[in-house]
Every structure is written in structure tokens, then in C-alpha cells.
mmCIF file of C-alpha atoms in Angstrom:
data_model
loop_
_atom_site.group_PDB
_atom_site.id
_atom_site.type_symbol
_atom_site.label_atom_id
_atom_site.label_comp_id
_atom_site.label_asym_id
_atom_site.label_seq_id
_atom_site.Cartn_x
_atom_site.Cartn_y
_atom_site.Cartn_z
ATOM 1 C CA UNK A 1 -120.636 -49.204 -129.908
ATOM 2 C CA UNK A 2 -118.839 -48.161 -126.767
ATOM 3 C CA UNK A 3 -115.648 -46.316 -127.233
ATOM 4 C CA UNK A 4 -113.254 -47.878 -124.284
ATOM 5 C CA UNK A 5 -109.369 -47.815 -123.778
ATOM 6 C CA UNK A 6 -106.664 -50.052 -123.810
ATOM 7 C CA UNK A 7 -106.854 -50.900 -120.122
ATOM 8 C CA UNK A 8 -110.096 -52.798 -121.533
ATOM 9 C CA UNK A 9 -108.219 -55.212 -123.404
ATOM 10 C CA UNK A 10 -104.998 -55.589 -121.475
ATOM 11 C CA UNK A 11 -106.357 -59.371 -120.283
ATOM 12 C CA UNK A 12 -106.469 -60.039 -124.281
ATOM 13 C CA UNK A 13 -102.732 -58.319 -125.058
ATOM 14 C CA UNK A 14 -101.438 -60.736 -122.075
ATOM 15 C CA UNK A 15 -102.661 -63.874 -123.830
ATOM 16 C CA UNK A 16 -100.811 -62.572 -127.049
ATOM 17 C CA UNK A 17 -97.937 -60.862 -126.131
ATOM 18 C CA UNK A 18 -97.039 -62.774 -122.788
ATOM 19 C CA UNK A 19 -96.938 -60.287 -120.379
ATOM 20 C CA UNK A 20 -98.818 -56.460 -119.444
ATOM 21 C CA UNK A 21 -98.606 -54.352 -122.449
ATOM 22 C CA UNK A 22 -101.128 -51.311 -121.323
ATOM 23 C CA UNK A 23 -97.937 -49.453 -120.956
ATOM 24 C CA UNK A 24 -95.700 -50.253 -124.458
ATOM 25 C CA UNK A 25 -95.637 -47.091 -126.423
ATOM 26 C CA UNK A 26 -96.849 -47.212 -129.589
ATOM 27 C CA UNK A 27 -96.372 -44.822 -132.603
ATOM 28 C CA UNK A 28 -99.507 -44.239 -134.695
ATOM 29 C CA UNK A 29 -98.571 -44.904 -138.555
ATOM 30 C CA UNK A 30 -100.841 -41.750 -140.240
ATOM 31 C CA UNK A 31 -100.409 -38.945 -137.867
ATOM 32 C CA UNK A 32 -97.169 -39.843 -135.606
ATOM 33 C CA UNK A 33 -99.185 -39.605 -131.917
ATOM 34 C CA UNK A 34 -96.809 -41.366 -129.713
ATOM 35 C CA UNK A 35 -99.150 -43.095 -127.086
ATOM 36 C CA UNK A 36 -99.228 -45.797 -124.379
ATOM 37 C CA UNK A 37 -101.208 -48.612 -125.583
ATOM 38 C CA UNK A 38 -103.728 -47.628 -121.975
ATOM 39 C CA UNK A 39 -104.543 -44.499 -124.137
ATOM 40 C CA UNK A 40 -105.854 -46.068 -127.523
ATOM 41 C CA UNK A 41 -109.233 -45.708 -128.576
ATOM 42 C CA UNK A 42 -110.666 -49.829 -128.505
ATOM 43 C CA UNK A 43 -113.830 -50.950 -129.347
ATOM 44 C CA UNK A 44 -114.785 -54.557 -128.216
ATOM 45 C CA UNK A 45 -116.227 -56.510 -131.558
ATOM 46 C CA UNK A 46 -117.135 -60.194 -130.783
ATOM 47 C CA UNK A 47 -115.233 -62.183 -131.647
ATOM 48 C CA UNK A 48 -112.000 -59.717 -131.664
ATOM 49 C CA UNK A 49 -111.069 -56.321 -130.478
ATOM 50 C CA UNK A 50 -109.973 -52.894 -132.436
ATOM 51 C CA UNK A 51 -107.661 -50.337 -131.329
ATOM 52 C CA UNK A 52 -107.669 -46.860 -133.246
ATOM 53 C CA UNK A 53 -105.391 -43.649 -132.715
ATOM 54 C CA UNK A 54 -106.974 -42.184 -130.104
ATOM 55 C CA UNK A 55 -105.809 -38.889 -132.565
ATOM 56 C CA UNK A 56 -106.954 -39.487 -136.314
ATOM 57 C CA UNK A 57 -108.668 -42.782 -135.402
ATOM 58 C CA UNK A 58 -106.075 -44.884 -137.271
ATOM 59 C CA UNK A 59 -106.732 -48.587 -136.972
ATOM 60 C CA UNK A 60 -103.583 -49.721 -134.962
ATOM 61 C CA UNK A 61 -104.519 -53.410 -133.184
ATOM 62 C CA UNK A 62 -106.872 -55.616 -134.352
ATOM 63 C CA UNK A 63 -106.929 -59.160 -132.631
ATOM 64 C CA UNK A 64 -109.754 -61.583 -133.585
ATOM 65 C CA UNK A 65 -110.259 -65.096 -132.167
ATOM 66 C CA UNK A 66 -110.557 -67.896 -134.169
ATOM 67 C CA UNK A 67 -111.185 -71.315 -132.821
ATOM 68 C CA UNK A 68 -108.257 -70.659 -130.092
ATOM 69 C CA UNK A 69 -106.043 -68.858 -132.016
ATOM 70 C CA UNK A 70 -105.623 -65.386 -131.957
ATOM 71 C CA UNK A 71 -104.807 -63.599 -135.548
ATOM 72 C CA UNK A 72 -103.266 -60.362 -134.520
ATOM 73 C CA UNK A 73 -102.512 -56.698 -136.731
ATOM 74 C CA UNK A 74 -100.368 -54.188 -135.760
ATOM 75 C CA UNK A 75 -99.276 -53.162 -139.026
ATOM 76 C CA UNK A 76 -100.848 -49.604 -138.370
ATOM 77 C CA UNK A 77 -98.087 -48.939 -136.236
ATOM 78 C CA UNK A 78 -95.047 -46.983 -137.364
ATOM 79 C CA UNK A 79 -93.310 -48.119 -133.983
ATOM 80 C CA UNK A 80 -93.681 -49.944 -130.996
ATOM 81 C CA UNK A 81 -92.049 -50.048 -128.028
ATOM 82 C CA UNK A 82 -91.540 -52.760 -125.317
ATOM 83 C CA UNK A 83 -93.359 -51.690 -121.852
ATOM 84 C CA UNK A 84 -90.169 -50.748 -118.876
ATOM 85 C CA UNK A 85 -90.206 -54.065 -116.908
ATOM 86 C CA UNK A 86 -91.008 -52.258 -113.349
ATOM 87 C CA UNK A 87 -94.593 -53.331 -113.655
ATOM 88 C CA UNK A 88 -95.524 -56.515 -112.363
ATOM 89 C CA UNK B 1 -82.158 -56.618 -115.970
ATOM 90 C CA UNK B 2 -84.167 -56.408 -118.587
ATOM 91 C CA UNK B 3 -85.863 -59.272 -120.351
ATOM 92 C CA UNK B 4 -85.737 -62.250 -117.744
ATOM 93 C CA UNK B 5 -88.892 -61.787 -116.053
ATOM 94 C CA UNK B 6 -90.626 -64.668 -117.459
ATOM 95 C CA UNK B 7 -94.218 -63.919 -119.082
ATOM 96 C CA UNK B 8 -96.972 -64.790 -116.473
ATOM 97 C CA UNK B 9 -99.474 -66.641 -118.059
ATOM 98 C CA UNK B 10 -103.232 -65.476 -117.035
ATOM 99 C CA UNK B 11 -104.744 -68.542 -116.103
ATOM 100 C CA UNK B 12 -109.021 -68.805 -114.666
ATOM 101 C CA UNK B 13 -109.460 -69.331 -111.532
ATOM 102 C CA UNK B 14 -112.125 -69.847 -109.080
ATOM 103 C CA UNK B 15 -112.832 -67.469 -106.130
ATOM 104 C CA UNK B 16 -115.850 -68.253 -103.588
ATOM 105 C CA UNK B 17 -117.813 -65.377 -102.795
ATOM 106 C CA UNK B 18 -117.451 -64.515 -98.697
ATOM 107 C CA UNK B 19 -119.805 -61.212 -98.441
ATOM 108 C CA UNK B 20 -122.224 -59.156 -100.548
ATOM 109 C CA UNK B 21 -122.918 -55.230 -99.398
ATOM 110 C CA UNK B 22 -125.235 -53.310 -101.284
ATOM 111 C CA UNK B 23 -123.459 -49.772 -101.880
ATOM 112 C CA UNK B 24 -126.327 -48.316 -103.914
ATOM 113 C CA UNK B 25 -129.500 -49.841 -105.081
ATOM 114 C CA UNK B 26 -127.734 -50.670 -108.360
ATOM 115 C CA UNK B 27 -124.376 -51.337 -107.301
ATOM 116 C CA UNK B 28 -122.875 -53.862 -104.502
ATOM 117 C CA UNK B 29 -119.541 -55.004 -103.200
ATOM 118 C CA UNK B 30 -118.155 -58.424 -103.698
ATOM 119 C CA UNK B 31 -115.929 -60.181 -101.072
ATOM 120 C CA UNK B 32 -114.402 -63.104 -102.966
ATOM 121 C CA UNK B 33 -111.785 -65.843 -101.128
ATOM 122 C CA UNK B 34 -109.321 -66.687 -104.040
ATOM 123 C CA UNK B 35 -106.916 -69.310 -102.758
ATOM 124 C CA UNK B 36 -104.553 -68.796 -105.584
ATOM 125 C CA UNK B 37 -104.432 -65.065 -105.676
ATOM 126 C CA UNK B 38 -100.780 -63.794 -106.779
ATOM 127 C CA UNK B 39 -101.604 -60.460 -105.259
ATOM 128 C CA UNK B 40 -102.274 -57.192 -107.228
ATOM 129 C CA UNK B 41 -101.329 -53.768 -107.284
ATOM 130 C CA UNK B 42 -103.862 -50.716 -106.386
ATOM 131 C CA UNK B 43 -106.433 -49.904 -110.057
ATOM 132 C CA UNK B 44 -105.515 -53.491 -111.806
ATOM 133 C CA UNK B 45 -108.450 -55.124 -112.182
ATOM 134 C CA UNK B 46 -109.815 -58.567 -113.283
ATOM 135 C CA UNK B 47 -111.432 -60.424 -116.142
ATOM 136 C CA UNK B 48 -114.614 -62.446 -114.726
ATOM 137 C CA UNK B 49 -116.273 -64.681 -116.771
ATOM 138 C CA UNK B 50 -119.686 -66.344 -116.708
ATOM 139 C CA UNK B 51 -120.532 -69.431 -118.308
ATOM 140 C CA UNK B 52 -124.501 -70.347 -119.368
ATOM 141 C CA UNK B 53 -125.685 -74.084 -118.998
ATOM 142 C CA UNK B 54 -125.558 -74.546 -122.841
ATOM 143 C CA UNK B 55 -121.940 -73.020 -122.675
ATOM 144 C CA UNK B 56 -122.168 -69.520 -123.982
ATOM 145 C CA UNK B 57 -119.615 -67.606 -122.012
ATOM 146 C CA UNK B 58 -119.712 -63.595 -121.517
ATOM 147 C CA UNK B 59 -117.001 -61.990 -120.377
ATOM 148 C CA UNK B 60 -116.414 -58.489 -118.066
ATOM 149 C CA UNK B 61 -113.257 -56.590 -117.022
ATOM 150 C CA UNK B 62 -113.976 -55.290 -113.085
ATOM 151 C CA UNK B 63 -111.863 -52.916 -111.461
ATOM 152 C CA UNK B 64 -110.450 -54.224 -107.895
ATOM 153 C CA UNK B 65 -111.822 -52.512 -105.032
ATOM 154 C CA UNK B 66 -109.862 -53.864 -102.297
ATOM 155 C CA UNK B 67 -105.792 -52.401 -101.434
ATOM 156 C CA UNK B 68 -103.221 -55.293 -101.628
ATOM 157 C CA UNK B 69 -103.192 -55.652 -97.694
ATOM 158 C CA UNK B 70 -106.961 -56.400 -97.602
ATOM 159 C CA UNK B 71 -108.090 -60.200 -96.325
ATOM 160 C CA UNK B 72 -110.119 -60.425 -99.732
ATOM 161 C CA UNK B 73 -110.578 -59.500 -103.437
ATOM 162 C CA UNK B 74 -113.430 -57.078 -103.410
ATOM 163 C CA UNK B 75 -115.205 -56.111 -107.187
ATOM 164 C CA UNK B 76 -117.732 -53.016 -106.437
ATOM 165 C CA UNK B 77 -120.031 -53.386 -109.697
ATOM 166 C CA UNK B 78 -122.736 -51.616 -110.953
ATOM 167 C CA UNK B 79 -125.790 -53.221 -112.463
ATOM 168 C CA UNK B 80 -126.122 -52.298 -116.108
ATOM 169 C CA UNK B 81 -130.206 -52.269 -117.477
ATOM 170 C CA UNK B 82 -128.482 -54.180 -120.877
ATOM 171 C CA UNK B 83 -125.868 -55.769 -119.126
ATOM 172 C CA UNK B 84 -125.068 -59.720 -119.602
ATOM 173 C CA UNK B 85 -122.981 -59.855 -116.478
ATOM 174 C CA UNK B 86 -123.524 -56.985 -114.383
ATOM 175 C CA UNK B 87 -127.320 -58.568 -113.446
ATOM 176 C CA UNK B 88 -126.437 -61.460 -112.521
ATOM 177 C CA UNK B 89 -123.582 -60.519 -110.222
ATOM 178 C CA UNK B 90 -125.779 -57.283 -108.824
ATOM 179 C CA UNK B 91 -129.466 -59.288 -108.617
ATOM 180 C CA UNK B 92 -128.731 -63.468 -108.571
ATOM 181 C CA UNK B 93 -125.175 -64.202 -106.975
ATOM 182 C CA UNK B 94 -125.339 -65.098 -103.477
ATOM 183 C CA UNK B 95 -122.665 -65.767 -100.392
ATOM 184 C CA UNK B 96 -121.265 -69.089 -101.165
ATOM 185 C CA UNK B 97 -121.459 -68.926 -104.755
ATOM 186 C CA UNK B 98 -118.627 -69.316 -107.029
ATOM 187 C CA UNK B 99 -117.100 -67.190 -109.603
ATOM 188 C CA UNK B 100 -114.342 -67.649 -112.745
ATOM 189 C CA UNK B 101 -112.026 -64.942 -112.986
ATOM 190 C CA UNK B 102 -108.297 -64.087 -113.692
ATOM 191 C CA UNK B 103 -105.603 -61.129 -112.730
ATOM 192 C CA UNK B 104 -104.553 -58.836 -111.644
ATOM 193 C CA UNK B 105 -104.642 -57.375 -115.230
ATOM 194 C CA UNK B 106 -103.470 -53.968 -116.366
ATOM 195 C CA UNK B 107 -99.950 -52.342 -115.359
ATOM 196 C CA UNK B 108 -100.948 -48.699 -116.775
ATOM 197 C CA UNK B 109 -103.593 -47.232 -114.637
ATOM 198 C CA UNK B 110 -101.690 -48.098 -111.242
ATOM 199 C CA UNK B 111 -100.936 -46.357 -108.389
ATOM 200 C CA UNK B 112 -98.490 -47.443 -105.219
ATOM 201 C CA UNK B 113 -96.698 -45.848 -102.583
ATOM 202 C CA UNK B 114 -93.223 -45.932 -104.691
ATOM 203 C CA UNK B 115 -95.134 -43.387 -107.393
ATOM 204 C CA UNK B 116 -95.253 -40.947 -105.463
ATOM 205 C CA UNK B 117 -97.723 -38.208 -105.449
ATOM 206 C CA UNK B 118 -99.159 -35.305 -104.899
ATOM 207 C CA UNK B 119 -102.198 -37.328 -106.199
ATOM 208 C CA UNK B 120 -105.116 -36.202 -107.801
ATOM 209 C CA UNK B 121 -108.265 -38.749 -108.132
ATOM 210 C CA UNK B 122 -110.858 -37.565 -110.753
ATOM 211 C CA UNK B 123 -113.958 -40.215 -110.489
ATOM 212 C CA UNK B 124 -117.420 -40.465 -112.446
ATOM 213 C CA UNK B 125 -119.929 -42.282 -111.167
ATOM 214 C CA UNK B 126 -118.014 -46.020 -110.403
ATOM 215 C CA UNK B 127 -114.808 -44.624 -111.849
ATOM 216 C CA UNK B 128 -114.399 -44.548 -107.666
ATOM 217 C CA UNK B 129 -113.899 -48.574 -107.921
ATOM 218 C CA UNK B 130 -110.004 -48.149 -108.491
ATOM 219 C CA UNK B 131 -109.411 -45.220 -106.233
ATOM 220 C CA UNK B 132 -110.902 -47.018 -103.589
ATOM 221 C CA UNK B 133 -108.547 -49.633 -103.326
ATOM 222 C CA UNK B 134 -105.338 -46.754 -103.861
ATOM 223 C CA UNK B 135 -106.610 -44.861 -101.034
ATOM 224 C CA UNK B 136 -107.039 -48.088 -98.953
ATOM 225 C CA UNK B 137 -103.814 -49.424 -99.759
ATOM 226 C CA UNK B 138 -101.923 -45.143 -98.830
ATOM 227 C CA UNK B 139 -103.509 -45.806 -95.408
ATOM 228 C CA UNK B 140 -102.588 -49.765 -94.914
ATOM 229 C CA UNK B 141 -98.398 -48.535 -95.756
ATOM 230 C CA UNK B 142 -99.186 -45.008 -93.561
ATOM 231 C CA UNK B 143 -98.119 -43.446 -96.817
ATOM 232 C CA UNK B 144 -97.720 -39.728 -96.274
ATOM 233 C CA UNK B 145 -98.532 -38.883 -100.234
ATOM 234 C CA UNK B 146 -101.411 -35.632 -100.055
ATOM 235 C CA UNK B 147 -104.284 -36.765 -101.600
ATOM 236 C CA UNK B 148 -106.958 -35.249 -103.710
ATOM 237 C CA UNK B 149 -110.121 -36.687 -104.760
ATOM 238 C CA UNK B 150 -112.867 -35.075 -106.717
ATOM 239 C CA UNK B 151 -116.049 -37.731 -107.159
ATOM 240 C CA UNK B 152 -118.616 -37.002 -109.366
ATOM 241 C CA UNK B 153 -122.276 -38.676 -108.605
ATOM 242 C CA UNK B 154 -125.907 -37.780 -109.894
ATOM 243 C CA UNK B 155 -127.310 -37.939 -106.357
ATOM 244 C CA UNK B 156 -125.757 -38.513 -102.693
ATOM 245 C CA UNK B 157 -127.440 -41.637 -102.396
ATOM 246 C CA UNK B 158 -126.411 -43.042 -105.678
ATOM 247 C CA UNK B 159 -122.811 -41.925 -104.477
ATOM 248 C CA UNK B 160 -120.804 -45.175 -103.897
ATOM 249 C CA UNK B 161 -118.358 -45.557 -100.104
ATOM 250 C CA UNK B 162 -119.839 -42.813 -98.584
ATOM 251 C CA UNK B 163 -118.990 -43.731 -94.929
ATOM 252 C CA UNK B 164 -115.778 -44.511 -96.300
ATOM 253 C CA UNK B 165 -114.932 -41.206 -98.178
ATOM 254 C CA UNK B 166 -116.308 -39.457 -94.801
ATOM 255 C CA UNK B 167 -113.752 -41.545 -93.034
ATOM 256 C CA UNK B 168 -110.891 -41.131 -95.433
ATOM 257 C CA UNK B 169 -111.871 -37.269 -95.558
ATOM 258 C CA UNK B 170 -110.681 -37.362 -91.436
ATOM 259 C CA UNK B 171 -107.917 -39.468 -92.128
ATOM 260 C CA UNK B 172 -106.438 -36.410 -94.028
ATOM 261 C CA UNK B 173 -107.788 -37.121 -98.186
ATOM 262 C CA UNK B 174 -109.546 -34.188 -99.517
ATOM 263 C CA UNK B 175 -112.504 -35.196 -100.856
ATOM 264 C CA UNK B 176 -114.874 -33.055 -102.747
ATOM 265 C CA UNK B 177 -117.900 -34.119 -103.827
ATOM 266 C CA UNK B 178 -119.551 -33.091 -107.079
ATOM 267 C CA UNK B 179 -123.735 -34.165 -107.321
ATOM 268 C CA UNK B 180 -124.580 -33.331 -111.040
ATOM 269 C CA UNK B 181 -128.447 -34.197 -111.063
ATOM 270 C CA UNK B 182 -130.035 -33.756 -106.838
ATOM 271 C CA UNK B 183 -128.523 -32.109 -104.379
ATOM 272 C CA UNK B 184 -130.408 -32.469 -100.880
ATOM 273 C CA UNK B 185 -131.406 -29.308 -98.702
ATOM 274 C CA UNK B 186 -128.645 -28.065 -97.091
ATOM 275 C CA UNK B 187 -125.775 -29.602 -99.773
ATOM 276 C CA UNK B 188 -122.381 -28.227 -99.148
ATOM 277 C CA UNK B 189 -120.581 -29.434 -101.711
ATOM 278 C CA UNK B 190 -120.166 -28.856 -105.495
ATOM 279 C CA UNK B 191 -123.267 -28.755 -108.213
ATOM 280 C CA UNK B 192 -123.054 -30.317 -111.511
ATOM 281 C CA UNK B 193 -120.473 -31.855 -113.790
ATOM 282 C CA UNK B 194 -116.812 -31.681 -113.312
ATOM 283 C CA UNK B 195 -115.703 -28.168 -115.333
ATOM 284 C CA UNK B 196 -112.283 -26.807 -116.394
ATOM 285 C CA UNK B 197 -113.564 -24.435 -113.044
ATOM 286 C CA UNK B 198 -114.594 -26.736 -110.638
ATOM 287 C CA UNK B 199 -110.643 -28.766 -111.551
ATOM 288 C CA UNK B 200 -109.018 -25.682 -111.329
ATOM 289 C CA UNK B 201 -110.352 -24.913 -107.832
ATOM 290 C CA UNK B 202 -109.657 -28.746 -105.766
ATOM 291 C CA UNK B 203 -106.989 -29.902 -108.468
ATOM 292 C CA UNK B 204 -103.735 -29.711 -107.488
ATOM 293 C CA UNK B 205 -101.612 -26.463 -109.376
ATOM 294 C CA UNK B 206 -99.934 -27.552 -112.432
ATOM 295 C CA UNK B 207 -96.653 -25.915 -110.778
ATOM 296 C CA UNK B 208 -96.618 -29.034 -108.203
ATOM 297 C CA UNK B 209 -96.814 -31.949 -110.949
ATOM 298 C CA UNK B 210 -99.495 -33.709 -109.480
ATOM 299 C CA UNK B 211 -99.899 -37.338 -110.659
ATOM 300 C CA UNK B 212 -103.695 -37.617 -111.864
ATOM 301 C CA UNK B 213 -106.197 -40.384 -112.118
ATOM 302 C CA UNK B 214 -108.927 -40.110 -114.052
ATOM 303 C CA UNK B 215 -111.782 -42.547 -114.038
ATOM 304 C CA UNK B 216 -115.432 -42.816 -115.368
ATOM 305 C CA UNK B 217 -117.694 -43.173 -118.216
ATOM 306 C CA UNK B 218 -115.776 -42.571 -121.558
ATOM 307 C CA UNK B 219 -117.321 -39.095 -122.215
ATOM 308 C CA UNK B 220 -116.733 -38.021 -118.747
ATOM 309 C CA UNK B 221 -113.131 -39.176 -119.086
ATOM 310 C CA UNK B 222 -112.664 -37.169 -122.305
ATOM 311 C CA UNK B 223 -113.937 -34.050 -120.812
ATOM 312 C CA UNK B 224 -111.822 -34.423 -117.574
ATOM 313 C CA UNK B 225 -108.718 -35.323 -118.881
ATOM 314 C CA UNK B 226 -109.223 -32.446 -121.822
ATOM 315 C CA UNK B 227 -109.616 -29.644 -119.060
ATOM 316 C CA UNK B 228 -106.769 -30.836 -117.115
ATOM 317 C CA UNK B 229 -104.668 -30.664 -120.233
ATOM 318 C CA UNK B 230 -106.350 -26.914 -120.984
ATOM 319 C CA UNK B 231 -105.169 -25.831 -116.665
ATOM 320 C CA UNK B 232 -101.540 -26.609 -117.741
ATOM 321 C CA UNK B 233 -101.289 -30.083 -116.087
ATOM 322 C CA UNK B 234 -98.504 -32.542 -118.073
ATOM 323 C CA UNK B 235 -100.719 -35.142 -120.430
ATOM 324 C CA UNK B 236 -97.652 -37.825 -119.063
ATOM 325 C CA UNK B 237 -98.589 -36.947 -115.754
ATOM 326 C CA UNK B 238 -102.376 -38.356 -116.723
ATOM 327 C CA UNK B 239 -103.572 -41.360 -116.915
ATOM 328 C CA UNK B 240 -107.071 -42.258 -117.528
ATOM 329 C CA UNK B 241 -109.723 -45.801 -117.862
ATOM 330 C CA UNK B 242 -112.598 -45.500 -119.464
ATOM 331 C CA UNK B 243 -115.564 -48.058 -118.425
ATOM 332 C CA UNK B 244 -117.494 -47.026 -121.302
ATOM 333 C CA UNK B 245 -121.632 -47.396 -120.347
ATOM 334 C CA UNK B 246 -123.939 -45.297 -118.413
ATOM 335 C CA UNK B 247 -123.470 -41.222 -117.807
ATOM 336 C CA UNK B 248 -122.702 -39.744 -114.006
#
């Protein structure tokens, strides 16, 4: 399995979150790395994707489709924030 | 102003392909008219999707080649031996043919004119996709940022834009050129695989703040973007992609 990044998956995080999220900063739940959401470790699974601490591997995002709906975790997070709105 | 941009939905659309140019054996250049392109910024890319006659779709992010003042969307993609996408697009599609796609996608790995610079381009193998359309879009605004690039190939002629990169490399880039597995006779630029060394010598000093771009294969990204951190260069000043997929 190919380890990618978050730019991989920033068409997916659109279709949940409404708008470019490869730059929200996210704070990893085990070890504390603060890092853009471009910089996570993601692995593309059909039918969903997985983001880990690119740190201590962490599981951060996981989105899976399901018959058009998109079930989405985030719970490894300790915090998130929102992406500046300069982009796009 | 925060908070009333409204969300842009990503919605498919259909571009019609205009002109095909084979780069490398394994990698070509797609032209693509897109009537109801919204514009991008320089390293977004865009999801393209193929669907099969039964309707099994397979879908591909591709980085966008072209600068925001080009006349067309270009994708530069490489064929992939195991690829569901790439060998079709590389080996079947021809001028006239349609394709499904959506973007621009990604606001992260970015660079315009109002970032600034000095920049520093780090690419493996097709990690060049991106920088191709920053450098194309620096000369369409006359932007006076200095420019470094450092490409990374296993052979010249596997080495993607080279007329390009010679005519960039006039227009006042510095472009050094890395060939990791044949060098012809005569070579005068680098051997092997981008180093802590070879960075230190065409990088940028840390002292300057350089804003870097690092592109590639995962592992090559890794090893890159660890020995820029290890020269002193700021990790926020970094940003990387990672394609995943085949070695440089």
C-alpha cells in the first residue's frame, strides 16, 4: 500500500468539508505534532481513505463511502483548525 | 472577512482533449479545452475519472502542468505498468476524445507570484508536473522571484520538458540536473540521487528563507524534505506532495 499525503485526498475533504482543507492544521491526539492536513500520512483504501500522524502514525481521518454518503472520523484529533481563507 | 466565502462545490466536468505530446516514451502531455474551467492556481491539480462500459469507475488525482495564463489545461502523466488510468490516458486516448474531471483541487502545495520567493523546486522523476506550471506562470506575470530548481531523473532521455528547462535555464531559473541511473558521455551535470550534499550545494542558504517545493515519489520526498530539515532550512518554509508509485 502506497504511503501518499494529504494533497491526495484534498478532492475527497472538499466534498465533506465544503471547501480546500489541505491547509487546516490539525493536532495529532497521541503525540501532539501540530501539522497541516497536506502533511499527513494517507493511504487510499477503496472504498474510503486513512490519514495517520505523519509522526507516531496515529489514525487521525478516516472517511469511507457508503452508497453516497460519506461517514467521516476525526476523533484522533486533539485539535483542528479552520484553513486562513486566502486560498481559493 | 472571514467566513463568507461560500464553499465551492467540486462538480465533473467534461474537457475535450486538443493535443497529445509524447515527453518520454512513458509519459505525454495532455492539452484539454474545458469550457467551464474556473481557473487554477500554479501545483493544484485535478481529479480525472474514467468510467468502464459496465460502469466501474477509477479514479486519479493529476497535477496541472499548464500556468493560469496558458490557452489550455495541460496534465503531463506518466504511464504506470499496474496502473488503471495512467494506460489508458498514456497508450489509448486520442485528440478529440473526451475526458471527466474536476478542480482545481488542493490549496497547500501552491505557489504564485504574491508568495514570494527565493524559491527552491526539489523534483523526482514527474514531481516536475507542478513546477512546470509555477515556472510558466513566474514568466507569464515577468515575476522577478530567483528561482532554483534541482530535477532528479534516471536518464536524460527519461527526463521530462527538457527543451523547456533549457529554455527556462536562459530565461534566468537555475536548473540543475541530477541523472541517478545513465549519464551520457560528456554529462555535466550532477550523478545520482539528491543528498543532504548535492541540496546543500544548489539549495538556497537557510540564512535567506527560501520557500521550498518538494515533489516526487513518496520515498524520494521523505529523503529530500529530511535533508533540508538536517541544512537548517525552516520545516514551515517546506512543503511537499507525494505521488506515491515508481522510484526516480
Amino acid at each position: 500500500m502506497d504511503r501518499l499525503d494529504g494533497n491526495a485526498i484534498a478532492g475527497s475533504l472538499v466534498d465533506v468539508f465544503g471547501r480546500d482543507m489541505t491547509t487546516a492544521i490539525g493536532t495529532c491526539g497521541q503525540c501532539g505534532r501540530v501539522s497541516p492536513f497536506a502533511e499527513l500520512a494517507v493511504y487510499l483504501l477503496s472504498p474510503g481513505v486513512v490519514a495517520r500522524c505523519p509522526q507516531c502514525d496515529h489514525l487521525l481521518i478516516v472517511i469511507v463511502n457508503r452508497r453516497g454518503t460519506a461517514c467521516v472520523d476525526l476523533s484522533g484529533f486533539a485539535a483542528l483548525e479552520e484553513p486562513p481563507m486566502a486560498v481559493q | 472577512m472571514e467566513r463568507t466565502a461560500l464553499p465551492r462545490r467540486l462538480t465533473w466536468q467534461v474537457g475535450k482533449t486538443v493535443q497529445l505530446v509524447t515527453e518520454t516514451p512513458q509519459v505525454k502531455s495532455i492539452s484539454l479545452d474545458l469550457p467551464h474551467w474556473p481557473g487554477h492556481r500554479p501545483g493544484q491539480h485535478v481529479d480525472l475519472r474514467l468510467t468502464a462500459e459496465d460502469g466501474y469507475q477509477a479514479e486519479r488525482s493529476y497535477s496541472i502542468a499548464s500556468s493560469p495564463e496558458d490557452e489550455h489545461v495541460v496534465l503531463t502523466v506518466e504511464r504506470l505498468e499496474d496502473g488503471e488510468v495512467s494506460p489508458y490516458l498514456v497508450d489509448e486516448l486520442r485528440s478529440g476524445d473526451e475526458l471527466e474531471l474536476r478542480g482545481p483541487i488542493g490549496g497547500y502545495f501552491i505557489w504564485d507570484e504574491s508568495l514570494g520567493g527565493p524559491l527552491l523546486l526539489v523534483a523526482g522523476g514527474s514531481g516536475l508536473v507542478p513546477f512546470r506550471s509555477m515556472w510558466r506562470h513566474r514568466r507569464a506575470v515577468q515575476s522577478k522571484v530567483p528561482v532554483r530548481l534541482l530535477c532528479s531523473a534516471r536518464s536524460l532521455p527519461l527526463l521530462l520538458y527538457r527543451d523547456e528547462l533549457t529554455q527556462i535555464a536562459e530565461d534566468g531559473v537555475d536548473v540543475s540536473v541530477t541523472l541517478t541511473r545513465e549519464t551520457p558521455e560528456g554529462w555535466r551535470g550532477y550523478r545520482g540521487r539528491i543528498d543532504q550534499g548535492l541540496l546543500a550545494k544548489v539549495s538556497w542558504p537557510p540564512e535567506e528563507h527560501p520557500l521550498v517545493y518538494v515533489c516526487g515519489p513518496t520515498a524520494f520526498v521523505e529523503s529530500a524534505a529530511d535533508a533540508l530539515v538536517a541544512l537548517g532550512h525552516d520545516p514551515s518554509r517546506i512543503r511537499t506532495e507525494r505521488f506515491g508509485g515508481t522510484g526516480t
